[in-house]
Coordinates of N, CA, C and O in Angstrom, one line a residue:
M1 N 25.8 -18.7 25.9 CA 26.4 -17.7 26.5 C 27.7 -18.2 27.5 O 27.5 -19.0 28.4
D2 N 28.9 -17.7 27.0 CA 30.0 -18.2 28.3 C 30.1 -17.2 29.5 O 29.5 -15.8 29.6
V3 N 29.9 -17.7 30.2 CA 30.4 -17.2 31.5 C 31.8 -16.5 32.0 O 32.4 -17.8 31.7
A4 N 31.6 -15.4 32.3 CA 33.7 -15.1 32.8 C 34.0 -15.7 33.6 O 33.3 -15.9 34.8
T5 N 35.2 -16.4 34.1 CA 35.5 -17.0 35.3 C 36.7 -16.6 35.4 O 37.3 -15.3 34.9
A6 N 37.4 -16.7 36.9 CA 38.3 -15.8 37.3 C 39.8 -16.1 36.4 O 40.8 -15.4 36.5
L7 N 39.6 -17.3 35.6 CA 40.5 -17.6 34.7 C 41.0 -16.3 33.5 O 41.5 -16.4 32.5
D8 N 39.4 -15.7 32.9 CA 39.2 -15.1 31.7 C 40.0 -13.6 32.5 O 40.3 -12.5 31.4
I9 N 40.0 -13.1 33.6 CA 41.1 -11.9 34.2 C 42.3 -12.1 33.6 O 43.2 -13.0 33.6
R10 N 42.6 -10.5 33.5 CA 43.9 -10.2 32.5 C 44.9 -10.4 33.6 O 44.9 -10.1 34.7
A11 N 46.0 -11.5 33.2 CA 47.4 -10.8 34.3 C 48.0 -9.1 34.3 O 47.9 -9.1 35.5
S12 N 47.5 -8.7 33.5 CA 47.8 -6.9 33.5 C 47.0 -6.6 33.4 O 46.1 -6.3 32.6
M13 N 47.2 -5.1 33.7 CA 46.2 -4.2 34.1 C 46.5 -3.1 32.8 O 46.0 -1.9 32.5
E14 N 47.4 -3.5 31.6 CA 47.9 -2.6 30.8 C 46.7 -2.9 29.6 O 46.5 -4.1 29.3
P15 N 46.7 -1.9 28.8 CA 45.8 -1.7 27.6 C 46.4 -2.5 26.6 O 47.2 -2.8 26.4
D16 N 45.3 -3.5 26.0 CA 45.6 -4.5 24.5 C 45.0 -3.0 23.6 O 44.3 -3.2 23.2
E17 N 46.5 -2.2 23.1 CA 46.4 -1.7 21.9 C 45.7 -1.8 20.8 O 45.1 -1.5 20.3
A18 N 46.4 -3.1 20.5 CA 45.7 -3.9 19.5 C 44.6 -4.2 19.0 O 44.0 -4.7 18.4
G19 N 44.2 -5.3 20.3 CA 42.5 -5.0 20.4 C 41.8 -3.9 20.7 O 40.8 -3.8 19.8
A20 N 42.3 -2.7 21.5 CA 41.0 -1.6 21.1 C 41.7 -1.1 19.6 O 40.2 -0.8 19.4
E21 N 42.2 -1.4 19.2 CA 42.0 -0.8 18.0 C 41.5 -1.6 16.6 O 40.6 -0.9 16.0
V22 N 41.6 -2.7 17.1 CA 40.7 -3.7 16.1 C 38.7 -3.5 16.3 O 38.3 -2.9 15.6
T23 N 38.7 -3.1 17.7 CA 37.0 -2.5 18.5 C 37.1 -1.7 17.8 O 35.7 -1.2 17.1
R24 N 37.9 0.0 18.0 CA 37.6 0.8 17.4 C 37.2 1.3 16.0 O 36.3 1.6 15.5
D25 N 38.0 0.2 15.1 CA 37.9 0.1 14.0 C 36.1 -0.2 13.2 O 35.7 -0.1 11.9
R26 N 35.8 -1.4 14.3 CA 34.6 -1.9 14.0 C 33.7 -1.2 14.6 O 32.2 -1.6 14.5
L27 N 33.4 -0.2 15.3 CA 32.8 0.4 15.9 C 31.5 1.2 15.0 O 32.2 2.0 13.9
V28 N 30.6 1.7 15.2 CA 29.2 2.5 14.6 C 30.2 3.9 14.7 O 31.2 4.2 15.7
T29 N 30.2 4.7 13.5 CA 30.6 6.2 13.5 C 29.9 6.8 14.5 O 28.4 6.5 14.9
A30 N 30.0 8.2 14.8 CA 29.1 8.9 15.9 C 27.9 9.6 15.0 O 27.0 9.4 15.8
E31 N 27.8 9.4 13.4 CA 26.5 9.6 13.0 C 26.0 8.5 13.1 O 24.8 8.8 13.1
E32 N 26.5 7.3 12.7 CA 25.5 6.4 13.0 C 25.1 6.1 14.3 O 23.7 5.3 14.4
A33 N 25.6 6.1 15.4 CA 24.9 6.1 17.0 C 24.0 7.1 17.1 O 23.2 7.1 17.7
T34 N 24.2 8.4 16.9 CA 23.1 9.5 16.8 C 21.8 8.7 15.7 O 21.0 8.8 16.6
Q35 N 22.0 8.7 14.9 CA 20.7 7.7 14.1 C 20.4 6.5 14.7 O 19.2 6.8 14.6
L36 N 21.1 5.9 15.1 CA 20.7 4.6 16.2 C 19.8 5.0 17.5 O 18.4 4.4 17.5
A37 N 20.5 5.9 17.9 CA 19.6 6.3 19.2 C 18.6 7.2 18.7 O 17.6 6.9 19.2
E38 N 18.6 7.8 17.5 CA 17.1 8.2 17.0 C 16.3 7.2 17.0 O 15.1 7.7 16.9
L39 N 16.6 6.3 16.3 CA 15.6 5.6 15.7 C 14.7 4.3 16.8 O 13.8 4.4 16.9
F40 N 16.0 4.3 18.0 CA 15.3 3.7 19.4 C 14.6 4.6 19.9 O 13.4 4.0 20.4
R41 N 14.6 6.0 20.2 CA 13.9 7.1 20.9 C 12.5 6.7 20.1 O 11.7 6.6 20.9
L42 N 12.6 7.0 18.4 CA 11.4 6.5 17.8 C 10.6 5.2 18.2 O 9.3 5.1 18.6
L43 N 10.7 4.2 18.1 CA 10.7 3.1 18.7 C 10.2 2.8 20.0 O 9.5 2.2 20.5
G44 N 10.7 3.9 21.0 CA 10.7 3.5 22.6 C 9.2 4.1 22.6 O 9.1 4.4 24.6
D45 N 8.7 4.6 22.1 CA 7.5 5.6 22.2 C 6.1 4.4 22.5 O 5.6 3.7 21.1
P46 N 5.3 3.7 23.7 CA 4.5 2.9 23.3 C 3.0 3.2 22.7 O 2.7 1.8 21.6
T47 N 2.6 4.1 22.2 CA 1.8 4.2 21.2 C 2.2 4.0 19.6 O 1.9 3.3 19.0
R48 N 3.3 4.5 19.3 CA 4.3 4.2 18.3 C 4.6 2.9 17.7 O 4.5 2.2 17.2
A49 N 5.0 2.5 19.2 CA 5.2 0.5 19.2 C 4.2 0.1 18.9 O 3.6 -0.8 18.0
Q50 N 2.9 0.0 19.1 CA 1.5 -0.4 19.2 C 1.1 -0.1 17.5 O 0.5 -1.2 16.8
L51 N 1.0 1.0 17.1 CA 1.4 1.1 15.4 C 2.1 0.5 14.8 O 1.3 -0.6 13.7
L52 N 3.3 -0.1 15.0 CA 4.0 -0.5 14.2 C 3.5 -2.1 14.4 O 3.9 -2.4 12.7
Y53 N 3.1 -2.4 15.4 CA 3.0 -4.2 15.5 C 1.7 -4.3 14.7 O 1.4 -5.3 14.5
A54 N 0.9 -3.2 14.8 CA -0.4 -3.4 14.0 C -0.1 -3.2 12.9 O -1.1 -4.6 11.9
L55 N 1.2 -2.6 12.4 CA 1.0 -2.3 11.0 C 1.8 -3.8 10.4 O 1.6 -4.2 9.3
L56 N 2.8 -4.0 11.3 CA 3.6 -5.3 11.0 C 2.1 -6.7 11.2 O 2.4 -7.7 10.0
E57 N 1.6 -6.8 11.6 CA 0.3 -8.1 11.7 C -0.9 -7.5 10.3 O -0.8 -8.7 10.2
A58 N -0.9 -6.7 10.1 CA -2.1 -6.4 9.0 C -1.5 -5.8 7.7 O -2.1 -6.0 6.6
G59 N 0.0 -5.7 7.6 CA 0.5 -5.1 6.6 C 0.4 -3.7 5.6 O 1.4 -2.6 5.7
E60 N -1.2 -3.4 5.8 CA -1.4 -1.8 5.3 C -2.4 -1.3 6.1 O -3.6 -2.3 6.0
L61 N -2.4 0.0 7.0 CA -3.8 0.1 7.8 C -4.1 1.5 7.0 O -3.0 2.2 7.0
C62 N -4.7 2.1 6.8 CA -5.3 3.8 7.2 C -5.2 4.1 8.4 O -5.5 3.2 9.7
V63 N -5.1 5.4 8.4 CA -5.3 6.2 10.0 C -6.4 5.9 10.7 O -6.7 5.4 11.7
Y64 N -7.6 5.7 10.1 CA -9.3 5.3 10.7 C -8.7 3.7 11.3 O -9.1 3.3 12.4
D65 N -8.3 3.0 10.7 CA -7.9 1.5 11.2 C -7.6 1.1 12.2 O -7.0 0.7 13.4
L66 N -6.0 1.7 11.8 CA -5.3 2.3 13.1 C -5.6 2.7 14.5 O -5.5 2.2 15.6
T67 N -6.6 3.9 13.8 CA -7.1 4.5 15.3 C -8.1 3.6 16.5 O -8.2 3.5 17.3
E68 N -8.9 2.6 15.5 CA -9.5 1.8 15.6 C -9.2 0.7 16.4 O -9.2 0.0 17.5
T69 N -8.0 0.5 16.1 CA -6.8 -1.1 16.3 C -6.4 -0.8 17.6 O -6.7 -1.5 18.7
V70 N -6.0 0.4 17.8 CA -4.7 0.6 18.9 C -5.7 1.4 20.0 O -5.1 1.5 21.0
E71 N -6.5 2.0 19.7 CA -7.9 2.7 20.3 C -7.3 4.1 20.9 O -6.7 4.4 22.2
V72 N -6.4 4.4 19.9 CA -6.1 6.2 20.2 C -6.7 7.3 19.3 O -7.3 6.6 18.3
S73 N -6.4 8.4 19.5 CA -7.1 9.6 19.2 C -6.6 9.2 17.6 O -5.4 9.0 17.3
D74 N -7.2 10.1 16.5 CA -6.8 10.1 14.8 C -6.0 11.3 14.9 O -5.1 11.0 14.3
T75 N -6.0 11.8 15.9 CA -4.6 12.8 16.1 C -3.2 12.6 16.4 O -2.7 13.1 15.5
A76 N -3.5 11.6 17.4 CA -2.2 11.0 18.1 C -1.6 9.5 17.2 O -0.4 10.0 16.8
V77 N -2.6 9.2 16.2 CA -2.3 8.2 15.5 C -1.7 8.6 13.9 O 0.0 8.6 13.6
S78 N -1.9 10.2 13.4 CA -1.5 10.7 12.7 C -0.4 11.5 13.1 O 0.8 11.4 12.0
H79 N -0.4 12.4 13.9 CA 1.3 12.5 14.5 C 2.2 11.7 14.5 O 3.4 11.9 14.3
A80 N 2.3 10.3 15.1 CA 2.8 9.2 15.1 C 3.3 9.1 14.0 O 4.6 8.8 13.3
L81 N 2.4 8.9 12.9 CA 2.6 8.3 11.7 C 3.9 9.3 11.0 O 4.4 9.3 10.1
R82 N 3.4 10.5 11.0 CA 4.4 11.7 10.5 C 5.5 11.2 10.9 O 6.8 11.2 10.1
L83 N 5.6 10.8 12.3 CA 7.2 11.0 12.4 C 7.3 9.2 12.6 O 8.9 9.6 11.5
L84 N 7.3 8.6 12.3 CA 7.4 7.8 11.8 C 8.4 7.4 10.3 O 9.2 6.6 9.9
R85 N 7.2 8.1 9.9 CA 7.3 8.0 8.0 C 8.7 9.0 7.7 O 9.0 8.9 6.7
T86 N 8.7 10.5 8.2 CA 9.6 11.3 8.1 C 11.0 10.5 8.4 O 12.1 10.7 8.0
A87 N 11.3 9.3 9.3 CA 12.3 8.8 9.6 C 12.1 7.4 8.8 O 13.4 6.6 9.3
G88 N 11.5 6.9 7.8 CA 12.1 6.0 6.7 C 11.3 5.2 7.4 O 11.8 3.8 7.1
I89 N 10.6 4.8 9.0 CA 9.8 3.4 9.7 C 8.7 3.0 8.7 O 8.9 1.6 8.6
V90 N 7.8 4.2 8.1 CA 6.5 3.6 7.6 C 6.6 4.1 6.5 O 7.0 5.3 5.8
A91 N 5.5 4.0 5.4 CA 5.9 4.5 4.3 C 4.4 4.4 3.5 O 3.5 3.7 4.7
S92 N 3.9 5.4 2.8 CA 2.5 5.3 2.7 C 2.5 5.6 1.2 O 3.2 5.4 0.1
R93 N 0.8 5.5 1.3 CA 0.2 5.0 -0.2 C -1.0 5.8 -0.7 O -1.8 6.1 0.3
R94 N -1.4 6.6 -1.4 CA -2.9 6.9 -1.4 C -3.4 6.3 -2.6 O -3.4 6.0 -3.7
A95 N -5.0 6.0 -1.8 CA -6.4 6.0 -2.7 C -7.3 6.4 -3.0 O -7.9 6.3 -1.8
G96 N -7.2 7.0 -3.9 CA -8.1 8.4 -3.4 C -8.1 9.0 -2.6 O -7.1 10.1 -2.1
R97 N -8.9 9.4 -2.3 CA -8.7 10.3 -0.2 C -8.1 9.6 0.8 O -7.9 10.1 1.7
M98 N -8.1 8.3 0.8 CA -7.2 7.7 1.9 C -6.0 7.3 1.6 O -5.6 6.9 0.5
I99 N -5.1 7.5 2.9 CA -3.4 7.2 3.0 C -3.5 6.2 3.9 O -4.0 5.9 4.4
Y100 N -2.9 4.8 2.9 CA -2.7 3.8 3.6 C -1.2 3.4 4.1 O -0.5 4.3 2.9
Y101 N -0.9 3.0 5.4 CA 0.5 3.4 5.8 C 0.5 1.9 6.1 O 0.4 0.7 6.3
R102 N 2.3 1.1 6.1 CA 2.7 0.1 6.1 C 4.4 0.6 6.5 O 4.8 1.1 6.2
L103 N 4.7 -0.8 7.1 CA 6.2 -1.1 7.2 C 7.4 -0.5 5.7 O 6.6 -1.2 4.9
A104 N 8.1 0.5 5.9 CA 8.9 0.8 5.3 C 9.4 -0.2 4.2 O 9.5 -0.2 2.8
D105 N 10.1 -1.5 5.0 CA 10.9 -2.2 4.3 C 11.1 -3.6 5.7 O 10.6 -3.7 6.3
V106 N 11.6 -4.9 4.8 CA 11.5 -6.2 5.2 C 12.8 -5.5 6.8 O 12.6 -6.2 7.3
H107 N 13.7 -4.5 6.8 CA 14.4 -4.8 8.2 C 13.7 -4.0 9.0 O 14.2 -4.4 10.2
V108 N 12.7 -3.0 8.7 CA 11.8 -2.9 9.7 C 11.0 -3.7 10.5 O 11.0 -4.1 11.9
R109 N 10.6 -4.7 9.6 CA 9.8 -5.6 9.7 C 10.8 -6.7 10.8 O 10.4 -7.7 12.1
M110 N 12.0 -7.2 10.2 CA 13.1 -8.0 11.3 C 13.5 -7.4 12.6 O 13.6 -8.0 13.6
L111 N 13.3 -6.1 12.8 CA 13.6 -5.3 13.9 C 12.6 -5.6 14.9 O 13.0 -5.8 16.0
L112 N 11.5 -5.4 14.6 CA 10.0 -5.5 14.9 C 10.3 -6.9 16.0 O 9.3 -7.5 17.1
D113 N 10.4 -8.2 14.7 CA 10.0 -9.1 15.0 C 11.3 -9.5 16.4 O 11.0 -10.5 17.5
L114 N 12.1 -9.6 16.2 CA 13.1 -9.4 16.9 C 13.2 -9.1 17.8 O 13.6 -10.0 19.0
S115 N 12.7 -7.9 18.1 CA 12.4 -7.0 19.6 C 11.0 -7.8 20.0 O 11.8 -8.4 21.7
R116 N 10.3 -8.2 19.3 CA 9.7 -9.3 20.4 C 9.6 -10.5 20.5 O 9.9 -11.0 21.8
E117 N 10.6 -11.4 20.2 CA 11.4 -12.0 20.4 C 12.3 -12.1 21.3 O 12.3 -12.9 22.7
H118 N 13.2 -11.0 21.4 CA 13.8 -10.7 23.1 C 12.5 -10.4 24.0 O 13.4 -11.1 24.9
L119 N 11.7 -10.0 24.3 CA 10.7 -10.0 25.3 C 10.3 -11.2 25.4 O 10.1 -11.6 26.8
R120 N 9.9 -11.9 24.5 CA 9.4 -13.3 25.1 C 10.7 -14.5 25.3 O 10.1 -15.2 25.9
H121 N 11.6 -13.9 25.0 CA 12.7 -15.1 25.4 C 12.7 -15.1 26.9 O 13.2 -15.8 28.0
G122 N 13.1 -13.4 27.8 CA 13.3 -13.1 29.0 C 12.0 -14.0 29.5 O 12.4 -14.1 30.8

């Protein structure tokens, strides 16, 4: 990572219109920003984070197994899973009377892996 030095300071305090326009064109839209904020809000809950990492490690678990693994009530697990499933972060499948949960796709796995790596890096 480069460190800014005194030589990096612009000589003029005038806005760089061309640079601002290029940057503006690459920004997320307001709708995307809202969706990203909602995603990070969902991931920002400690119980939901533990559930997601349990699914990351195990691949697929039912509510009972998640309750035992994360050591929270089945009501809390069910509520968290409902939020995560509605947001498309986890997916489920039914096998008889049991419902098994898993991470929705490889992007969720990558996000969790990168987040954990970032924590370990610091």
